[in-house]
XYZ file of C-alpha atoms in Angstrom:
574
model
C -0.104 0.215 0.000
C 2.846 2.640 1.161
C 4.493 1.716 -2.592
C 1.579 2.537 -4.047
C 0.733 5.491 -2.171
C 3.493 6.801 -3.371
C 3.196 5.559 -6.997
C 0.347 7.762 -6.867
C 1.806 10.870 -5.709
C 4.829 10.922 -7.972
C 1.998 11.086 -11.135
C 0.211 13.466 -9.154
C 2.936 15.668 -8.968
C 4.242 14.952 -13.007
C 0.528 16.195 -13.351
C 1.186 19.307 -11.605
C 4.204 20.463 -12.665
C 2.816 19.822 -16.252
C 0.007 22.056 -15.659
C 1.786 24.815 -13.637
C 4.656 24.522 -16.438
C 2.200 25.331 -19.340
C 0.299 28.317 -19.737
C -2.261 30.623 -22.128
C -0.431 33.477 -22.313
C -2.253 36.682 -23.681
C -1.012 39.495 -25.513
C -2.284 42.359 -27.128
C -0.492 43.968 -30.156
C -1.598 47.186 -31.629
C 0.424 47.579 -35.251
C 1.079 51.562 -36.022
C 3.089 53.627 -37.919
C 5.055 56.177 -35.653
C 7.948 58.589 -35.604
C 11.054 58.048 -33.446
C 14.661 58.447 -34.306
C 16.162 55.722 -34.508
C 19.427 56.471 -35.841
C 19.344 59.721 -34.069
C 16.987 60.595 -37.294
C 13.450 61.234 -37.349
C 11.581 58.701 -39.032
C 8.493 56.734 -39.854
C 8.705 53.493 -38.145
C 5.966 50.747 -38.259
C 5.899 49.262 -33.949
C 3.441 47.582 -31.592
C 2.246 49.454 -28.475
C 4.104 52.114 -28.996
C 7.316 50.028 -29.036
C 10.108 49.473 -31.362
C 11.148 47.607 -31.984
C 7.795 45.270 -30.520
C 7.440 44.195 -27.546
C 9.581 41.156 -26.252
C 7.615 37.582 -26.314
C 8.897 35.548 -24.009
C 7.179 31.843 -22.866
C 8.184 28.298 -22.037
C 8.263 24.927 -23.794
C 4.226 24.005 -23.974
C 2.761 27.655 -23.775
C 0.187 28.803 -26.113
C 0.222 32.448 -26.959
C -2.532 34.066 -27.726
C -2.075 37.106 -29.162
C -4.868 39.098 -30.512
C -3.820 41.544 -33.165
C -5.013 44.969 -34.216
C -4.820 46.190 -37.507
C -4.376 50.306 -36.254
C -2.683 51.223 -40.093
C -5.140 53.625 -41.585
C -4.417 52.510 -45.153
C -2.857 49.071 -44.905
C -3.094 45.371 -43.948
C -0.864 43.921 -42.126
C -0.219 40.238 -40.799
C 2.881 38.810 -38.364
C 4.941 35.228 -38.683
C 6.261 33.945 -35.807
C 9.194 32.895 -37.521
C 10.459 29.338 -36.734
C 7.492 28.410 -35.035
C 6.875 25.459 -36.338
C 2.471 25.797 -36.267
C 1.836 22.423 -35.868
C -2.199 22.357 -35.595
C -2.208 26.289 -36.268
C -1.562 26.511 -39.993
C -3.618 29.652 -40.421
C -1.409 31.032 -37.657
C 1.777 31.128 -39.928
C 1.086 34.781 -40.576
C 1.216 34.665 -44.435
C -0.311 37.011 -46.013
C -2.023 35.373 -49.143
C -0.642 31.477 -47.728
C -2.063 30.979 -44.474
C -4.991 33.918 -44.275
C -6.460 37.080 -45.690
C -4.367 39.985 -44.618
C -5.864 41.214 -41.651
C -7.455 45.254 -42.805
C -7.260 48.637 -40.764
C -9.008 48.196 -38.168
C -9.890 44.587 -37.590
C -8.109 42.436 -34.786
C -7.148 38.948 -35.373
C -6.607 36.594 -33.218
C -3.205 33.967 -33.827
C -3.856 31.391 -30.714
C -0.202 28.895 -31.498
C 1.622 26.386 -29.019
C 5.599 26.968 -28.615
C 6.768 23.632 -27.976
C 10.036 23.813 -28.493
C 12.459 26.089 -26.338
C 14.824 28.367 -28.770
C 15.910 32.069 -29.707
C 13.702 33.495 -32.180
C 11.639 36.328 -33.519
C 8.599 38.020 -35.687
C 7.952 40.139 -38.355
C 5.678 41.157 -40.664
C 5.003 38.990 -43.695
C 2.777 41.785 -45.892
C 4.440 43.908 -48.300
C 7.941 45.758 -47.109
C 7.145 45.492 -43.554
C 9.907 44.185 -41.927
C 11.904 46.351 -44.157
C 9.224 49.562 -41.650
C 10.213 47.996 -38.852
C 7.629 45.567 -38.282
C 9.407 43.174 -35.745
C 10.614 41.728 -32.524
C 11.975 39.303 -30.259
C 9.980 35.468 -29.814
C 11.817 33.881 -26.882
C 11.173 30.488 -25.494
C 12.142 28.799 -22.150
C 12.823 24.867 -21.155
C 10.262 24.450 -17.819
C 11.527 26.096 -14.865
C 12.159 22.215 -13.983
C 14.209 21.318 -17.174
C 18.038 22.818 -17.126
C 20.097 24.031 -20.393
C 22.790 21.394 -21.813
C 25.162 24.271 -20.525
C 25.227 26.699 -17.937
C 25.228 30.387 -18.196
C 24.362 33.123 -15.413
C 23.120 36.195 -17.074
C 21.361 36.764 -20.537
C 21.415 39.050 -23.235
C 19.240 39.462 -26.606
C 20.538 41.601 -29.648
C 17.810 41.497 -32.727
C 19.203 43.031 -35.301
C 18.045 44.328 -38.526
C 18.487 47.552 -41.649
C 17.247 50.801 -41.858
C 16.721 52.847 -44.753
C 15.793 56.553 -45.189
C 13.622 55.457 -48.109
C 10.046 54.179 -46.541
C 9.305 50.728 -47.583
C 6.209 51.866 -49.855
C 9.001 53.580 -51.556
C 11.446 51.106 -51.494
C 8.083 48.889 -53.048
C 7.422 51.440 -55.750
C 11.656 51.364 -56.990
C 11.863 47.437 -57.104
C 7.827 47.413 -58.867
C 8.813 49.558 -61.767
C 10.611 49.955 -65.166
C 13.700 49.984 -65.191
C 14.002 48.771 -61.459
C 14.946 51.190 -59.063
C 17.395 49.239 -56.394
C 16.706 50.501 -52.516
C 20.453 50.625 -52.917
C 22.238 49.671 -49.689
C 21.209 50.207 -45.951
C 22.178 53.788 -44.479
C 21.987 52.152 -40.901
C 22.694 49.541 -38.798
C 20.692 49.073 -35.502
C 21.134 46.561 -31.948
C 18.230 46.473 -30.392
C 16.395 49.016 -33.223
C 19.256 51.693 -31.960
C 22.160 52.590 -34.334
C 23.964 55.880 -34.766
C 23.886 58.039 -38.480
C 24.849 61.355 -38.201
C 27.637 60.714 -35.513
C 30.062 57.239 -34.597
C 30.628 56.193 -31.124
C 33.757 55.279 -32.391
C 35.021 58.271 -33.938
C 38.007 58.328 -32.185
C 39.264 55.509 -33.442
C 38.400 55.379 -37.138
C 38.985 57.170 -39.936
C 35.609 58.781 -40.232
C 34.408 62.532 -41.401
C 31.451 61.553 -38.393
C 31.864 63.607 -35.552
C 31.937 61.405 -31.908
C 28.769 60.858 -30.112
C 27.965 62.295 -27.251
C 24.844 61.408 -24.712
C 22.900 63.163 -22.362
C 21.311 60.451 -21.685
C 17.758 59.067 -22.649
C 18.068 59.401 -26.099
C 15.932 56.986 -28.730
C 19.483 55.827 -30.691
C 21.947 55.682 -26.970
C 23.496 52.095 -27.479
C 22.103 49.535 -24.586
C 24.749 49.093 -23.253
C 25.890 45.541 -22.423
C 26.684 45.329 -18.533
C 28.795 42.006 -17.265
C 30.658 41.314 -13.938
C 33.838 39.616 -14.300
C 34.789 35.954 -14.550
C 30.751 35.050 -15.197
C 29.545 33.330 -18.465
C 26.617 35.180 -20.838
C 23.941 33.632 -22.753
C 23.777 36.248 -26.073
C 20.858 35.376 -27.766
C 20.933 37.227 -31.991
C 18.620 37.382 -34.210
C 18.459 38.738 -37.922
C 15.594 40.519 -39.497
C 17.584 42.281 -41.582
C 15.927 43.123 -44.946
C 18.593 42.990 -47.009
C 22.161 42.899 -44.901
C 24.146 39.621 -44.452
C 25.926 40.832 -40.724
C 28.781 39.831 -39.268
C 29.603 40.129 -35.404
C 32.541 40.463 -32.782
C 33.169 41.281 -29.805
C 36.530 42.571 -29.323
C 39.505 40.181 -26.782
C 36.283 37.807 -26.620
C 35.868 34.344 -27.829
C 31.853 33.044 -28.520
C 30.910 29.663 -27.864
C 28.078 28.863 -31.093
C 26.160 26.761 -29.059
C 22.185 26.579 -30.836
C 20.742 27.490 -34.311
C 17.592 28.173 -35.280
C 15.919 26.984 -32.266
C 18.512 23.820 -32.354
C 21.309 22.879 -29.788
C 24.789 22.640 -32.180
C 27.850 21.114 -31.532
C 29.495 24.115 -29.464
C 32.529 25.743 -31.432
C 34.491 28.781 -30.555
C 34.499 31.751 -32.395
C 36.336 35.621 -32.953
C 33.094 36.519 -35.232
C 30.258 34.726 -36.536
C 28.839 35.458 -39.808
C 24.824 36.314 -39.681
C 22.373 35.902 -42.387
C 19.066 37.763 -42.556
C 16.702 35.084 -40.828
C 19.053 32.993 -38.521
C 19.261 33.253 -34.901
C 21.863 31.961 -32.545
C 22.605 31.743 -28.975
C 26.367 32.038 -28.223
C 28.226 32.079 -24.730
C 30.460 34.469 -23.749
C 33.084 34.583 -21.055
C 34.000 37.533 -19.776
C 37.952 36.663 -18.427
C 39.560 39.872 -19.920
C 40.423 42.790 -18.654
C 38.495 44.125 -16.134
C 39.656 47.494 -16.210
C 38.503 47.793 -19.438
C 35.161 48.125 -21.948
C 34.989 46.502 -25.075
C 33.745 47.083 -29.048
C 30.577 44.611 -29.557
C 30.064 45.561 -33.351
C 28.190 44.079 -36.570
C 29.122 44.976 -40.291
C 28.072 44.279 -43.452
C 29.027 40.820 -45.763
C 28.570 39.557 -48.811
C 27.498 42.439 -50.107
C 30.083 45.886 -51.069
C 29.589 47.731 -48.172
C 28.702 51.433 -47.671
C 26.942 51.062 -44.041
C 29.561 51.812 -41.253
C 29.534 49.402 -38.240
C 26.915 48.735 -35.628
C 28.783 49.563 -32.475
C 27.036 49.310 -28.850
C 30.072 48.143 -25.671
C 29.934 45.306 -23.502
C 30.968 47.128 -19.830
C 32.501 45.488 -16.785
C 30.680 46.477 -13.755
C 34.413 47.016 -12.072
C 34.221 50.407 -14.277
C 31.899 52.998 -15.531
C 29.818 52.495 -18.971
C 30.703 55.598 -19.924
C 34.201 54.954 -19.852
C 35.221 54.187 -24.390
C 37.077 51.292 -25.483
C 40.903 51.760 -25.759
C 41.364 50.141 -28.905
C 39.095 50.250 -32.167
C 35.969 48.022 -33.058
C 37.040 44.791 -34.402
C 37.446 44.636 -38.219
C 34.516 43.820 -40.344
C 35.952 40.331 -42.635
C 36.265 41.524 -46.069
C 32.480 41.227 -47.986
C 33.413 39.566 -50.441
C 35.750 36.709 -48.305
C 33.115 34.249 -49.036
C 35.946 31.574 -48.540
C 35.664 32.846 -44.743
C 32.204 32.686 -44.412
C 31.440 28.984 -45.964
C 34.329 27.968 -42.820
C 32.349 29.782 -40.138
C 28.836 27.539 -42.044
C 30.405 24.252 -42.128
C 31.178 24.084 -38.744
C 28.010 24.238 -37.522
C 26.643 19.878 -37.369
C 24.042 19.091 -34.766
C 24.639 18.188 -30.723
C 24.745 14.318 -30.340
C 21.575 13.103 -29.330
C 19.342 15.565 -32.447
C 17.751 13.639 -34.704
C 19.126 12.496 -37.711
C 17.744 12.912 -41.097
C 16.341 9.797 -42.871
C 18.874 8.124 -45.741
C 17.045 7.977 -48.717
C 13.743 11.177 -49.953
C 10.998 9.711 -51.587
C 10.578 13.155 -53.573
C 13.494 15.706 -54.980
C 12.739 19.113 -56.288
C 15.955 20.895 -57.974
C 15.861 25.048 -57.436
C 17.412 27.072 -60.315
C 17.571 30.719 -58.530
C 17.633 33.539 -61.327
C 17.706 37.277 -61.845
C 15.342 37.764 -65.247
C 13.275 39.926 -66.284
C 9.547 39.879 -67.081
C 7.545 42.174 -69.959
C 11.094 44.349 -68.952
C 10.159 44.748 -64.602
C 13.553 43.091 -63.407
C 12.502 39.899 -61.204
C 13.924 36.797 -59.590
C 12.459 33.572 -60.361
C 12.342 29.787 -60.031
C 12.868 27.632 -62.433
C 12.265 30.633 -64.526
C 8.887 31.121 -62.045
C 8.751 34.622 -60.280
C 6.013 34.102 -57.741
C 3.149 36.277 -57.325
C 0.674 35.403 -55.169
C -3.262 34.757 -55.587
C -6.410 37.177 -53.684
C -7.306 33.764 -52.111
C -5.368 32.273 -49.269
C -3.986 29.158 -50.388
C -4.989 27.546 -47.730
C -8.484 27.709 -47.764
C -8.590 27.572 -51.878
C -7.157 23.745 -51.273
C -9.193 23.019 -48.497
C -12.190 23.871 -50.312
C -11.228 22.806 -53.112
C -12.002 26.067 -55.066
C -8.878 25.452 -57.737
C -9.783 28.364 -60.344
C -7.865 30.485 -57.189
C -4.978 29.714 -58.539
C -2.203 28.323 -61.069
C -3.310 24.435 -61.251
C -0.146 22.848 -62.563
C 2.512 22.758 -60.116
C 6.283 24.799 -61.027
C 9.168 22.873 -62.426
C 10.531 20.583 -60.363
C 13.636 20.418 -62.020
C 15.801 22.742 -64.464
C 17.662 22.029 -67.735
C 20.836 19.818 -66.606
C 23.180 21.435 -69.119
C 22.264 25.373 -68.090
C 25.518 27.733 -67.435
C 25.438 28.734 -64.034
C 28.253 30.819 -64.721
C 27.067 32.891 -67.728
C 24.483 35.352 -68.010
C 20.831 33.529 -68.460
C 20.171 32.837 -73.078
C 17.093 32.875 -72.303
C 16.683 36.414 -69.659
C 12.160 35.844 -69.829
C 10.478 34.850 -67.134
C 7.171 34.174 -66.349
C 4.846 34.756 -63.116
C 3.073 32.181 -61.624
C 1.448 30.672 -57.741
C 1.505 27.381 -58.984
C 2.147 24.877 -55.829
C 4.073 21.915 -55.219
C 2.102 19.403 -53.534
C 3.859 16.644 -51.437
C 1.977 13.801 -49.282
C 2.108 13.100 -45.764
C 4.987 11.852 -44.140
C 6.438 11.996 -48.114
C 10.705 12.560 -47.038
C 11.974 15.462 -49.690
C 14.884 16.914 -51.112
C 14.896 20.282 -51.764
C 18.043 21.085 -54.106
C 18.749 25.221 -53.967
C 20.881 26.057 -56.785
C 22.726 29.650 -57.237
C 23.499 31.209 -60.754
C 25.174 33.995 -62.689
C 22.976 37.343 -61.697
C 21.138 39.356 -65.084
C 24.145 41.002 -66.118
C 27.479 41.216 -65.744
C 29.219 38.823 -63.710
C 28.682 38.467 -60.306
C 26.445 36.224 -57.781
C 24.800 36.960 -54.544
C 24.498 35.225 -51.067
C 20.948 34.471 -50.384
C 19.187 33.062 -46.822
C 16.349 30.964 -47.652
C 13.465 30.299 -44.764
C 10.826 27.697 -44.625
C 7.977 27.702 -42.823
C 6.115 24.921 -40.978
C 9.318 23.283 -40.585
C 12.606 22.693 -39.572
C 15.162 20.714 -42.330
C 18.518 18.902 -42.231
C 21.504 20.624 -43.877
C 22.811 18.398 -45.702
C 25.607 19.814 -47.701
C 26.724 22.272 -49.447
C 28.553 22.379 -53.038
C 30.702 24.423 -55.516
C 29.061 25.077 -59.099
C 25.996 23.422 -60.709
C 24.654 20.378 -58.837
C 25.869 17.237 -60.544
C 22.173 14.071 -59.317
C 23.932 10.742 -59.033
C 27.175 12.048 -58.001
C 26.888 14.883 -54.691
C 24.021 12.588 -52.845
C 27.522 10.809 -52.259
C 28.416 13.606 -50.298
C 25.688 14.865 -47.970
C 26.094 14.712 -44.793
C 24.005 12.142 -42.990
C 25.441 11.141 -39.305
C 25.366 15.139 -38.177
C 23.619 17.231 -39.892
C 21.987 20.031 -38.559
C 18.647 20.556 -38.035
C 17.618 24.927 -39.271
C 15.224 26.568 -40.971
C 17.379 29.281 -42.855
C 19.779 28.617 -44.876
C 22.524 30.231 -47.042
C 23.062 29.388 -50.794
C 26.385 30.969 -51.612
C 27.968 32.426 -54.807
C 27.719 30.056 -57.643
C 27.283 26.513 -55.276
C 24.910 24.274 -53.994
C 22.761 23.795 -50.798
C 20.917 20.222 -49.709
C 18.846 20.865 -47.801
C 15.983 17.492 -46.509
C 12.504 17.597 -44.307
C 9.364 16.118 -43.649
C 6.269 16.880 -45.313
C 4.994 16.256 -41.594
C 2.675 19.238 -40.854
C -0.643 19.864 -42.484
C -0.644 22.824 -44.622
C 0.498 25.230 -47.478
C 4.404 26.965 -46.401
C 6.088 29.392 -47.796
C 9.851 28.530 -48.597
C 11.761 31.803 -49.639
C 14.661 33.789 -50.191
C 14.568 36.234 -46.857
C 16.158 39.171 -48.602
C 12.978 41.317 -48.652
C 13.204 43.184 -51.878
C 14.091 39.356 -53.121
C 10.827 37.673 -52.073
C 9.265 40.722 -53.253
C 10.217 40.552 -56.904
C 9.538 36.244 -56.888
C 11.791 34.802 -55.216
C 9.520 32.464 -53.577
C 7.391 28.818 -53.331
C 4.825 27.195 -52.035
C 5.022 23.953 -51.011
C 1.217 22.661 -49.536
C 1.147 18.756 -47.856
C -1.566 16.767 -46.757
C -4.478 19.850 -46.826
C -7.276 17.468 -46.668
C -5.505 16.529 -43.339
C -6.217 20.691 -41.606
C -8.665 21.003 -38.791
C -11.338 23.937 -39.438
C -10.178 26.681 -40.212
C -11.011 30.223 -37.724
C -13.639 32.031 -40.122
C -11.864 34.973 -39.872
C -8.330 33.664 -41.723
C -10.126 33.502 -44.741
C -12.827 36.488 -45.469
C -11.300 37.480 -48.301
C -11.011 35.947 -51.699
C -13.427 33.254 -53.250
C -13.122 32.057 -49.245
C -14.628 34.956 -48.595
C -17.445 34.715 -50.946
C -18.215 31.385 -50.119
C -18.677 32.458 -46.017
C -20.665 34.598 -47.398
C -22.879 32.299 -50.157
C -23.161 29.948 -47.588
C -22.312 31.200 -44.190
C -20.450 28.906 -42.647
C -17.308 26.860 -44.155
């Protein structure tokens, strides 16, 4: 009897732990335009609840987030994507206009309600037009339950959300990109760390060659850097996420090593670096040991990589609490590696491997899709295309259209799953013209899918850009990277099937390929696209759909536009 009593007590304690750990966390988000000075100059930015960036969401594994988002913009719709959250069972909450839901109209409120099932460093951002470039973003952190421990020790934590800022509005950028001839957005004017940067002065003017004056802050300025205050001989976890519209970045802290332990919400085999590359859409956790001279302060810098930079470094200070935070470091900030040193970039990326115990990829795939990434023309307009199709989204969200067999709402012919194997990726395209379309790649439930991303030469001249690709609704295994054109039947032998990292964002390097594998185990419709905002705007993306017939009842408020809206009006229900 005593044993039975102890056994029942253990069950009861376990249930109490679960009930205490998992909870519903309610947020009210009002999306609006605001006038702010993020880089010491006045700009119109998008924010939430009067904050820029938006409020940080913090939850524990198993929690349900209930976010009532009210659109307080005057003349445009909005949605928010919860970047890195897989939305298992809630594909309508992914926050992708025309894919998972209708855009939320001005004055309307939409309830995002979903469960966060894994710990990690995530973020959220606008996914309608180029609202991310306008400033609609914020951090989303998912902690382990309090009774569980991370696989690494740390004494304190910081959160860095990295972004880029233009002095032209996102609307003006959209119009330029959609014009004939295309007007490119150019490089950002300022890099922001947690929404703060400096355009008309420099924190490091005394140490670098610049015409800018030394920044003199009196306290309380919106553009003053958020300083990282630390104690000597401690270990700090720094969470880093990049929501940049364009810039690939490199981050370094003077005299300090960074130990990478998490990438895109997945633990990785720890490794130490002096600096790290971070592409748009990626997130990391690094461990920092404060083992340097405590009588000094140190620079934290971010600089542009992958594109010829025309933007000053973003800077803040690591302050040892043993001295005043107003004391400047005694040496110049870390020098950002050369923008086109791609071998250095590849070296860092290839160091990221799965931590022991991470699920391994299936040994074989059921379905292979090869995606050729090209710059093209359509009726004289500059576009980006995949297998010669530039994505343009339909008026009716795919999720409702496929669920309710509204076949006339998007292209019924799937896009090509391959490209000519004699295509010369090092030359300008022989046929510069592309088509536009909104067809869908359809997968069966639990199919194992291989995706090969192939990079190429640009439309005119010589050059090939870095593209970070993000998959909604899933993580994928990164099986490998290669140079030149992917060779079917040959390059598969190089795939890493033993310690492939799980990611939700992966980069294709210039003139190279990247191989990914994922399981189509999450019924819904999911975007897969370049995370560079202007590239997506110009058509660089595809749509994956899997087992949509197994999706449960979709909330009415998600589908009140297009053909699904008319269906609702005709029948009164779905």
